[in-house]
Coordinates of C-alpha atoms and ligand atoms in Angstrom, one line a residue:
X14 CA -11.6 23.6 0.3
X15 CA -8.4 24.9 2.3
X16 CA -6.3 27.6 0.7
X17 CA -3.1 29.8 1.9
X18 CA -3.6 33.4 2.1
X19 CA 0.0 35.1 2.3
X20 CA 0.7 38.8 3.0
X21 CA 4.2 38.6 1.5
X22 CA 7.3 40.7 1.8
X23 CA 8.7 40.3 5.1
X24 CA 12.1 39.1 5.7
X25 CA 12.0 35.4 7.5
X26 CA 14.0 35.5 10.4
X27 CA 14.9 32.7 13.2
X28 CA 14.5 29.3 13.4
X29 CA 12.8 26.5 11.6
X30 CA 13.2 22.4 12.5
X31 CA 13.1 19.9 9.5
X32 CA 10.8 16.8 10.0
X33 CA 11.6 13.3 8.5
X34 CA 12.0 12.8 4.8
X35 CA 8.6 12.2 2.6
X36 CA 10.2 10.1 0.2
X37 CA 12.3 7.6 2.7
X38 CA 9.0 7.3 5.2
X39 CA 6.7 6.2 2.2
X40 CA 8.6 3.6 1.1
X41 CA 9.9 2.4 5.1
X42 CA 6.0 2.6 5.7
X43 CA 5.6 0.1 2.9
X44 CA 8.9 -1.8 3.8
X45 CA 7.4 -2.5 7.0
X46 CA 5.5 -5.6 5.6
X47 CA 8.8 -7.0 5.3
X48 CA 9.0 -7.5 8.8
X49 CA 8.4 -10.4 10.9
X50 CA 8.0 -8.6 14.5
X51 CA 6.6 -5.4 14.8
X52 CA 8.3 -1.8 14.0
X53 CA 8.5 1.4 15.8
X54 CA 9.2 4.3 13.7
X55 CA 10.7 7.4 14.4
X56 CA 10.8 11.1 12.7
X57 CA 7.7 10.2 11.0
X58 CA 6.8 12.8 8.9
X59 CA 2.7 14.0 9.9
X60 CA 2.0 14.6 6.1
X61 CA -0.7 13.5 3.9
X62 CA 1.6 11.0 1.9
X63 CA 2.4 9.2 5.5
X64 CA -1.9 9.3 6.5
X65 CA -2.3 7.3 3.2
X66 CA 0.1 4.9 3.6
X67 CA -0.8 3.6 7.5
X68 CA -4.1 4.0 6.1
X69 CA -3.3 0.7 3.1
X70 CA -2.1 -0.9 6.3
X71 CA -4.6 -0.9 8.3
X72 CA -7.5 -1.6 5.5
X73 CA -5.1 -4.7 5.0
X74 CA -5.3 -5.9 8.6
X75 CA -2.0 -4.5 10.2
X76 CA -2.1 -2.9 13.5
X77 CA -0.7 0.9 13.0
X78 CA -0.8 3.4 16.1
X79 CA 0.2 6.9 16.2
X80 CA 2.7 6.2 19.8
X81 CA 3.4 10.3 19.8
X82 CA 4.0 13.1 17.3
X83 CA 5.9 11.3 14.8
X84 CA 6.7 8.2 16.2
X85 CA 4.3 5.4 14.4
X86 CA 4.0 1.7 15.9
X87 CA 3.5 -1.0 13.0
X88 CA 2.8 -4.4 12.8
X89 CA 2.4 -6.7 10.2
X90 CA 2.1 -10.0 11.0
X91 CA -1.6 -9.9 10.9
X92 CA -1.7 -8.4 7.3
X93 CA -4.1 -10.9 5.6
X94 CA -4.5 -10.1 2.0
X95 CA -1.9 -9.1 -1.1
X96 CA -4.9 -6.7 -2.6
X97 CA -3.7 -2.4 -1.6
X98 CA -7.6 -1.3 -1.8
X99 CA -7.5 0.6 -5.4
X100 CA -8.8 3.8 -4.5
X101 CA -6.3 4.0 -2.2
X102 CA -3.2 2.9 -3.9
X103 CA -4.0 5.7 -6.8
X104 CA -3.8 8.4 -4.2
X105 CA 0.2 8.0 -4.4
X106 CA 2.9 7.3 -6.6
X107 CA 4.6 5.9 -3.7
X108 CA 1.6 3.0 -3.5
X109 CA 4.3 1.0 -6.2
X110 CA 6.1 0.4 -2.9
X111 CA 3.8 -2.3 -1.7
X112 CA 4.6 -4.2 -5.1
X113 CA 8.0 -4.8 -3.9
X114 CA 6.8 -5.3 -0.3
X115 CA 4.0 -8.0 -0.8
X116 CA 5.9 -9.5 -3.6
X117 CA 9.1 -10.1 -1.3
X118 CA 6.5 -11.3 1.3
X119 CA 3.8 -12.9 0.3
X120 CA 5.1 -13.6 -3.5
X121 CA 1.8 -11.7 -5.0
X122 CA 1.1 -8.0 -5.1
X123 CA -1.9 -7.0 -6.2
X124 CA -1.6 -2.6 -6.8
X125 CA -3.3 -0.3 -8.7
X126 CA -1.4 1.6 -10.9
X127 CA -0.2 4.6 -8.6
X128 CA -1.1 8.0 -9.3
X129 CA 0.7 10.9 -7.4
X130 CA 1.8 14.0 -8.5
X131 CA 1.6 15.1 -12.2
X132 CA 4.5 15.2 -13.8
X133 CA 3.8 13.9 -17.1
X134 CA 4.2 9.9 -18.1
X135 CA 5.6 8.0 -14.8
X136 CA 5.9 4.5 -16.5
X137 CA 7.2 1.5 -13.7
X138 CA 8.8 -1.0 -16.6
X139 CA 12.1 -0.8 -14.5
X140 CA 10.4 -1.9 -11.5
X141 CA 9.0 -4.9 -13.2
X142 CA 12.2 -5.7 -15.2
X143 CA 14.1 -6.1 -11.8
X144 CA 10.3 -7.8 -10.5
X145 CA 10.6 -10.5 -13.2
X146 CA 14.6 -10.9 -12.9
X147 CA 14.0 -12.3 -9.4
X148 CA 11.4 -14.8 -11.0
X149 CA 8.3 -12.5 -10.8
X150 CA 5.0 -12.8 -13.8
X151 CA 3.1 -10.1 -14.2
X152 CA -0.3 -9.0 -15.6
X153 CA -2.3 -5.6 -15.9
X154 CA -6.1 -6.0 -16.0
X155 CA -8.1 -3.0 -14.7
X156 CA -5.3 -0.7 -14.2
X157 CA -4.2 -2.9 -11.6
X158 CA -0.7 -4.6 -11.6
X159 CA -0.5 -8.2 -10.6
X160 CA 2.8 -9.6 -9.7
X161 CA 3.3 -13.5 -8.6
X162 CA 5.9 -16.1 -7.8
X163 CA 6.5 -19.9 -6.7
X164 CA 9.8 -18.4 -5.1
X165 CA 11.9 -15.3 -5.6
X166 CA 15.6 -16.2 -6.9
X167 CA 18.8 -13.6 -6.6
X168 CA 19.7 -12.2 -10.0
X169 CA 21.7 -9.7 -11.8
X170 CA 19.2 -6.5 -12.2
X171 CA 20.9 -3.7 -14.6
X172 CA 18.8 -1.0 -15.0
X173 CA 18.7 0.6 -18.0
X174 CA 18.1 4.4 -16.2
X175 CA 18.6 5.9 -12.8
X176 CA 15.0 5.6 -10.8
X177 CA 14.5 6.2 -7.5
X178 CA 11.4 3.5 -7.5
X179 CA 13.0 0.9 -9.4
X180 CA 15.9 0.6 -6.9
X181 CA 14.4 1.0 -3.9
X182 CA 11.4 -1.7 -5.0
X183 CA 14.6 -4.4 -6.2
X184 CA 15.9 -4.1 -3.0
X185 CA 12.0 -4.8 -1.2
X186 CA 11.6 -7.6 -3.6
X187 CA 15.1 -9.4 -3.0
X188 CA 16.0 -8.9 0.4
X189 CA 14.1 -12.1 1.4
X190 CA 14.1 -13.6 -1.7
X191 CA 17.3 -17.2 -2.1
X192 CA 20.1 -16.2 -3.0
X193 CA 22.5 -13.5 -4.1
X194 CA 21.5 -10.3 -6.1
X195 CA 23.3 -7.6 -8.0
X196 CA 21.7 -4.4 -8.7
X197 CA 23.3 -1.9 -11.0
X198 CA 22.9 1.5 -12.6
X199 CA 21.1 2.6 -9.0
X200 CA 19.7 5.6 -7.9
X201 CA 21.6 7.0 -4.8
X202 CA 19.6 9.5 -3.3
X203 CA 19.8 10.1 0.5
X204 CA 16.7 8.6 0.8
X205 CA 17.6 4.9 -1.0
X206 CA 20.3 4.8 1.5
X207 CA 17.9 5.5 4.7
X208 CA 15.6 2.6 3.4
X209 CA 18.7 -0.1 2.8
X210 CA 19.7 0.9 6.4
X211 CA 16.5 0.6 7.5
X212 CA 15.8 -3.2 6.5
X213 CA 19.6 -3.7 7.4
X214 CA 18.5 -3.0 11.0
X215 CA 16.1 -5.2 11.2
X216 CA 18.7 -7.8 10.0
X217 CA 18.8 -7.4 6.1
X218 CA 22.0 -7.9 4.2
X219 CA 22.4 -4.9 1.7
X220 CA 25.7 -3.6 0.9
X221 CA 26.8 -0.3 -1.2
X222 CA 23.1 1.9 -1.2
X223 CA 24.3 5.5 -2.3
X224 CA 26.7 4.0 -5.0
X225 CA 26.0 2.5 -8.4
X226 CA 26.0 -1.0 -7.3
X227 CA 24.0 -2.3 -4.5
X228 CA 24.5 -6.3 -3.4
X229 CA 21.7 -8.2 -1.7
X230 CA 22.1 -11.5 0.6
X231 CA 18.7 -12.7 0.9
X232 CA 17.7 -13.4 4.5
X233 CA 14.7 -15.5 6.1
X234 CA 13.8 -13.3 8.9
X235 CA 13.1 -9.5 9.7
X236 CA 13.3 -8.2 13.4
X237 CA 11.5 -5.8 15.1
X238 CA 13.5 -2.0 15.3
X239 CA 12.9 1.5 16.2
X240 CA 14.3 3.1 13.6
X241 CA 14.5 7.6 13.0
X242 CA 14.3 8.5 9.5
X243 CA 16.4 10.9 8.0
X244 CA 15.4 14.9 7.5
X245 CA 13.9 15.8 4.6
X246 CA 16.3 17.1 2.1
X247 CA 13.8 19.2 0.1
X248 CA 12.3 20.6 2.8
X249 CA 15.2 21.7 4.2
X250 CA 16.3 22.8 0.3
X251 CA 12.4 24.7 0.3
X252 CA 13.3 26.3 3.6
X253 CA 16.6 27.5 2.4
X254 CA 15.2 28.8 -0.6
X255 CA 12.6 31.2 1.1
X256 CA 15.1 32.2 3.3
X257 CA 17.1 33.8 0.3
X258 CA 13.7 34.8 -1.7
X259 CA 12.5 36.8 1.2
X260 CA 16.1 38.4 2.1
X261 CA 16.1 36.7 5.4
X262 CA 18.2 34.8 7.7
X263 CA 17.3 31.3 9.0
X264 CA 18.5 28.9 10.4
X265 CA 17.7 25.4 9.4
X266 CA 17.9 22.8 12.3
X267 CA 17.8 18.6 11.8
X268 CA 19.4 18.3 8.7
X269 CA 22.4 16.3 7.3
X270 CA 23.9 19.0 5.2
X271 CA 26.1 16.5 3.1
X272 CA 22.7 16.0 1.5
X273 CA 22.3 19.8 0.5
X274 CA 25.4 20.2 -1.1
X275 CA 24.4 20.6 -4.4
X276 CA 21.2 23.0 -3.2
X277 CA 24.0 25.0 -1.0
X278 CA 26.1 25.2 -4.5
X279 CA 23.3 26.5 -6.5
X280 CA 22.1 29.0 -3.8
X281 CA 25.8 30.2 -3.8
X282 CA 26.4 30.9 -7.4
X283 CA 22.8 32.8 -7.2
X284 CA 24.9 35.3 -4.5
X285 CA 22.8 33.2 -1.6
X286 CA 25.3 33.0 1.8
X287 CA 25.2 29.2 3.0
X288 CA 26.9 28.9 5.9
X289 CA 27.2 24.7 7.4
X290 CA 27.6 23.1 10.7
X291 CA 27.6 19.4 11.9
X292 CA 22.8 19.2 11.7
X293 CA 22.2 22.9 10.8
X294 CA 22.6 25.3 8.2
X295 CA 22.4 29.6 7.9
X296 CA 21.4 31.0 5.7
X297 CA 21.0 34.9 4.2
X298 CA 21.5 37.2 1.4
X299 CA 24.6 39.6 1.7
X300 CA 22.9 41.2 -1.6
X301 CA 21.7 41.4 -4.9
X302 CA 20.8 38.1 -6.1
X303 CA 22.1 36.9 -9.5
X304 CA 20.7 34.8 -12.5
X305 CA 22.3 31.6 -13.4
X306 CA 21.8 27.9 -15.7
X307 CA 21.1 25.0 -13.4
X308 CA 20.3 21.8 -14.6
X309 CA 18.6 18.8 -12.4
X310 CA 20.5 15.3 -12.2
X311 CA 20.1 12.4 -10.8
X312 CA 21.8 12.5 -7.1
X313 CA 24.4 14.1 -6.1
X314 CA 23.0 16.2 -8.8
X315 CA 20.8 18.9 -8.3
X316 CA 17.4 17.5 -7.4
X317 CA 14.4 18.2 -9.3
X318 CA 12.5 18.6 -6.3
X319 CA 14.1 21.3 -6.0
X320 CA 13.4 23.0 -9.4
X321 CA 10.5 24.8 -9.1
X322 CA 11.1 26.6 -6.4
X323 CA 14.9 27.5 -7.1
X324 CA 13.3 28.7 -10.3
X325 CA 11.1 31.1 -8.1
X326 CA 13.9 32.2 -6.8
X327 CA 15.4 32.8 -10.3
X328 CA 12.5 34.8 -11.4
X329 CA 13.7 37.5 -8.5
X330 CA 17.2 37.3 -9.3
X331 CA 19.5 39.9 -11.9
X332 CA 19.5 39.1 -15.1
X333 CA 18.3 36.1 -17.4
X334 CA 18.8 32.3 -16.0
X335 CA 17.9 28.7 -17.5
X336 CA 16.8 26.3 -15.9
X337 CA 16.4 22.4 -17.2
X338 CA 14.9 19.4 -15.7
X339 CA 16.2 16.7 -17.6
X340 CA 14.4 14.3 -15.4
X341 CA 10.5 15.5 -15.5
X342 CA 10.5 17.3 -18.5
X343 CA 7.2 18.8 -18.2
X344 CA 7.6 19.2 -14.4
X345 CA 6.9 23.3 -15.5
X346 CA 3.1 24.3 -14.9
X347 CA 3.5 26.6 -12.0
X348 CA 5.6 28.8 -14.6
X349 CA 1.6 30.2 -15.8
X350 CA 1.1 30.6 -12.2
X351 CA 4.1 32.8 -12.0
X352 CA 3.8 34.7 -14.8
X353 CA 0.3 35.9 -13.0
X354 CA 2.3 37.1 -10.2
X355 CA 4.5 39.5 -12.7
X356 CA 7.3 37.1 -13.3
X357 CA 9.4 37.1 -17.1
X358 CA 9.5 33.6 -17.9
X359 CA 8.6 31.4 -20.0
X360 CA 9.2 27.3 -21.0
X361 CA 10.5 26.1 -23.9
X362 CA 11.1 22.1 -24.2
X363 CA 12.7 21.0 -21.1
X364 CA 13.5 24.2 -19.8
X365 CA 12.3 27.6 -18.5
X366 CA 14.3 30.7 -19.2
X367 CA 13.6 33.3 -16.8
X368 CA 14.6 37.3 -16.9
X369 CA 14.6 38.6 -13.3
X370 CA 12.1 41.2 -12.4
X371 CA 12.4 43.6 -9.7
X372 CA 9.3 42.4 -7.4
X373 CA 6.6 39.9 -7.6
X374 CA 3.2 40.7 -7.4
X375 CA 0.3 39.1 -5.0
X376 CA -2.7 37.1 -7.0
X377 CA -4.3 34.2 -7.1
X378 CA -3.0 31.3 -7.6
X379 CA -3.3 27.4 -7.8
X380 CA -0.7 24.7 -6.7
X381 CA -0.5 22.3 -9.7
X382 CA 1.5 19.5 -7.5
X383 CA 3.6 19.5 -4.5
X384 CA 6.9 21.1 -5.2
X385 CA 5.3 23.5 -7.4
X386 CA 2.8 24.3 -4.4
X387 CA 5.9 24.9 -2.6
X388 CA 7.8 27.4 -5.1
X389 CA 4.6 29.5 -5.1
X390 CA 4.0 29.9 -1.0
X391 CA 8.0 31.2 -1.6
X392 CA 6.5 33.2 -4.4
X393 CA 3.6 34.6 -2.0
X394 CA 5.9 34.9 1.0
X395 CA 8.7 37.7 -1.1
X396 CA 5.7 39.5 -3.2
X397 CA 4.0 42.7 -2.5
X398 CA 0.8 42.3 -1.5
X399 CA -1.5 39.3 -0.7
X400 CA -1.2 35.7 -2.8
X401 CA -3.7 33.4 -2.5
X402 CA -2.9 29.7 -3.1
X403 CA -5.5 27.4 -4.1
X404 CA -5.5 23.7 -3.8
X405 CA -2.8 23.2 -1.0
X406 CA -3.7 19.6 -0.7
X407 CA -0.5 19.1 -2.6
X408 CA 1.5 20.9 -0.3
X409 CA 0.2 18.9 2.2
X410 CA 0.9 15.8 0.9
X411 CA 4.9 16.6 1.4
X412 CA 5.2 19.7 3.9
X413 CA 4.3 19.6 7.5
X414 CA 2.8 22.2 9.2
X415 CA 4.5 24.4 6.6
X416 CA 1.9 26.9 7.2
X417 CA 3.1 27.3 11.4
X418 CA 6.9 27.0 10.5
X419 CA 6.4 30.2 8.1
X420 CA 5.0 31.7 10.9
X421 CA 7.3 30.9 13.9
X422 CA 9.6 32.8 10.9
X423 CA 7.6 35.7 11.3
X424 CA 5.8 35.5 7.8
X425 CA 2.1 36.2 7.6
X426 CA 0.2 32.9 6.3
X427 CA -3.4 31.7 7.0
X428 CA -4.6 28.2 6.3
X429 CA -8.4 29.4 5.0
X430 CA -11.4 27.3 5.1
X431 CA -13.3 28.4 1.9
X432 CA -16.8 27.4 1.1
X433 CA -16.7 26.2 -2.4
X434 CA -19.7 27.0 -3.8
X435 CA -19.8 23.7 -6.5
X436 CA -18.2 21.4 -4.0
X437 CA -21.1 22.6 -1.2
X438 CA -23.5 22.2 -3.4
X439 CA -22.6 18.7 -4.7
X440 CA -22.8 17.8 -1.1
X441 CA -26.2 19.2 -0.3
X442 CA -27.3 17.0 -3.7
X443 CA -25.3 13.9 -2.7
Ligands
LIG510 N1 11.3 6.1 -15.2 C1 11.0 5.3 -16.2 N2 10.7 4.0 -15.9 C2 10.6 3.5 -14.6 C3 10.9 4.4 -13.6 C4 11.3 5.7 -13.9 O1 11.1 5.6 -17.4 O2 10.3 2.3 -14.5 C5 11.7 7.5 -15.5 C6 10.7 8.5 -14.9 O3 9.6 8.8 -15.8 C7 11.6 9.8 -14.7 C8 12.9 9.2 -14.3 O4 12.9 7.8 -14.8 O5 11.7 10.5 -15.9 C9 13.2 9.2 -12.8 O6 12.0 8.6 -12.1 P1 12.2 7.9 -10.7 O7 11.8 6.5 -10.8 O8 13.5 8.2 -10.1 O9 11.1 8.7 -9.8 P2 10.0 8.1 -8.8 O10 10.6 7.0 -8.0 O11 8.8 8.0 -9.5 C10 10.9 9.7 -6.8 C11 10.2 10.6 -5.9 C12 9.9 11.9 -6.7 C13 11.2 12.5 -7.3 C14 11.8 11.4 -8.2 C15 13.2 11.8 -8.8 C16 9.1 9.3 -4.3 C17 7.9 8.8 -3.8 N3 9.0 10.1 -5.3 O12 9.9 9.4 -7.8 O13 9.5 12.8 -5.7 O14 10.9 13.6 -8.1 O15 12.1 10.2 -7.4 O16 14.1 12.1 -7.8 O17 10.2 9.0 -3.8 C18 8.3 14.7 -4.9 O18 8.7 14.4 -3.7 O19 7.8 15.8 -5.1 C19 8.5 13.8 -6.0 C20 7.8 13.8 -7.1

């Protein structure tokens, strides 16, 4: 059992580097079955979610090395079964990514329904709606999801809700498949676009990822690449967060600040100074921080990865603040968690309405999924006294070496190895 053990209230102050976005590399990992030559990939993220995901790989026959910190070699053209090992594929949500990656492949997936963080009911229906418009059957038996076709076919794919899966798994499914396809009513996060340019690298044919409508030309063959992935717009948005929390100043390198815009607008109403430049951002608080309403939205709406932690944030700021996620609705069980540490707030439907306090208190606390984990290390890092976080594998799953980038900041965090009495003991027995 690892667990955090902050001495919070100091200022953060310097310098911090974002690494490669969690939510493009997990499904470029995936995408890389696509390929016909092998892949070297670049700004690869060294976070749990990543390990997972060259670990499916390999246990299905591809050749993955680790080249240098964060560069990954791939190759896929000994892959030799369309079955992701179960216990595997329920680690992640992201594991839905090899549907659309075998299936544009090989024709037949074979995943187990993914787990991941969470958040309440994650169904995949859109993904199979757009799996079955390009010619796809599929059946469940076991938990596991079985997708197979003669031949994929273009088609017009409307979906009936924005999801960040469902379009980046129609474009893995028809960007070898015949023909033409249409996609509308897309998702356009950052991280959709990085994947589309991605397989259009390698010689894809994807036009308009980041708008509503995104237009396939199938294509028979994938080259080899070496291709960076994009910063990681939460992390930077986490970063930015404990900045303000902790009244510091920090400045955030590798990032693509178009893609913080609607972070850098929330931290501003909240009295937060954002200051930009061409792959960095500053920020501090001039002063007293002030409650507000944010809502999460779909991109270029404000994300809700994001909402946990801004609601930290909110818990610290004057006055009374709500704070919806229309997306997750019950994305909300590190509120409990907060409330331990001395915060007003408390959820009702899909909100959580907040009345600042003056300080946060240390205690112990656990990380009920990643983001969460992450708005109560911002929690530790501006209370008095010492927080302990329990179950940081979450954390880990999304944040690298968040732990040693707090530090270089000048907080004081500790990554503890605690013996856990139950789990020693169920080893000794084992
Ligand atoms: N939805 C459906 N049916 C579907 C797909 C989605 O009803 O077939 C619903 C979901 O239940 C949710 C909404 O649509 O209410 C949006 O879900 P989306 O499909 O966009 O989410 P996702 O692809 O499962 C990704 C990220 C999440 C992030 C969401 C929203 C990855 C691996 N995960 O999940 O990231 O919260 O998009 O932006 O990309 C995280 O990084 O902490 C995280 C949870």
């Amino acid at each position: 059992m690892e667990k955090f053990v902050i001495r919070g209230g100091r200022p953060l102050k310097g310098e911090v580097f974002i690494s490669g976005a969690k939510n493009a590399a997990v499904a470029i990992v995936a995408a890389t079955i696509l390929c016909d030559e092998p892949v070297i990939l670049e700004n690869c993220p060294q976070i749990s979610d990543i390990t997972f995901c060259m670990k499916i790989l390999r246990s299905m026959g591809a050749e993955v090395r680790v080249v240098s910190k964060n560069k990954v070699y791939i190759d896929c053209r000994s892959l030799n079964t369309t079955h992701v090992p179960a216990d595997m594929a329920r680690e992640m949500r992201a594991s839905s990514y090899f549907l659309g990656s075998l299936l544009g492949r090989f024709h037949e997936a074979h995943v187990s329904l993914p787990g991941g963080c969470d958040l309440g009911d994650r169904p995949i229906d859109q993904h199979l709606k757009a799996f079955r418009i390009l010619g796809a059957k599929d059946s469940m038996s076991d938990g596991e999801e079985h997708l197979k076709s003669e031949r994929l076919i273009g088609g017009l794919i409307y979906f009936d809700m924005n999801s960040v899966g469902a379009t980046i798994n129609a474009m893995l499914a028809a960007c070898k498949a015949d023909g033409y396809t249409v996609i509308e009513n897309c998702a356009k996060e950052p991280h959709i676009v990085d994947v589309a340019n991605f397989l259009n690298s390698m010689g894809a044919d994807i036009m308009g990822a980041g708008t509503d409508t995104i237009k396939v030309h199938g294509v028979k063959y994938l080259h080899g690449v070496e291709y960076p992935i994009i910063p990681d717009q939460i992390e930077a948005g986490t970063f930015m967060v404990a900045a303000a929390a902790t009244h510091g100043t920090v400045t955030i390198r590798n990032v693509i600040p178009k893609h913080l815009e609607s972070i850098t607008a929330a931290l501003r109403q909240i009295g937060v100074s954002v200051e930009e430049f061409d792959d960095y951002v500053r920020v501090w608080t001039p002063g007293e921080l002030r409650g507000t309403t944010i809502n999460t939205m779909p991109h270029p709406g404000f994300p809700t990865d994001m909402q946990p932690q801004i609601s930290t944030l909110l818990t610290m700021a004057k006055g009374s603040s709500v704070v919806t996620d229309e997306i997750f609705s019950s994305r909300f069980r590190y509120v409990a968690e907060l409330r331990r540490m001395g915060a007003d707030a408390k959820v009702s439907s899909k909100s959580v309405l907040i009345t600042g306090v003056d300080e946060l208190k240390g205690a112990s606390v656990t990380a009920p999924d990643l983001r969460a984990g992450a708005a109560l290390v911002i929690a530790g890092l501006a209370a008095k006294g010492v927080t302990e976080i329990r179950d940081i594998k979450y954390i880990q799953r999304g944040y690298e070496g968040i732990e040693e980038k707090l530090r270089g900041l000048g907080a004081d965090i500790e990554l503890v190895h605690s013996v856990d009495y139950f789990e020693d003991n169920i080893k000794i027995n084992a």
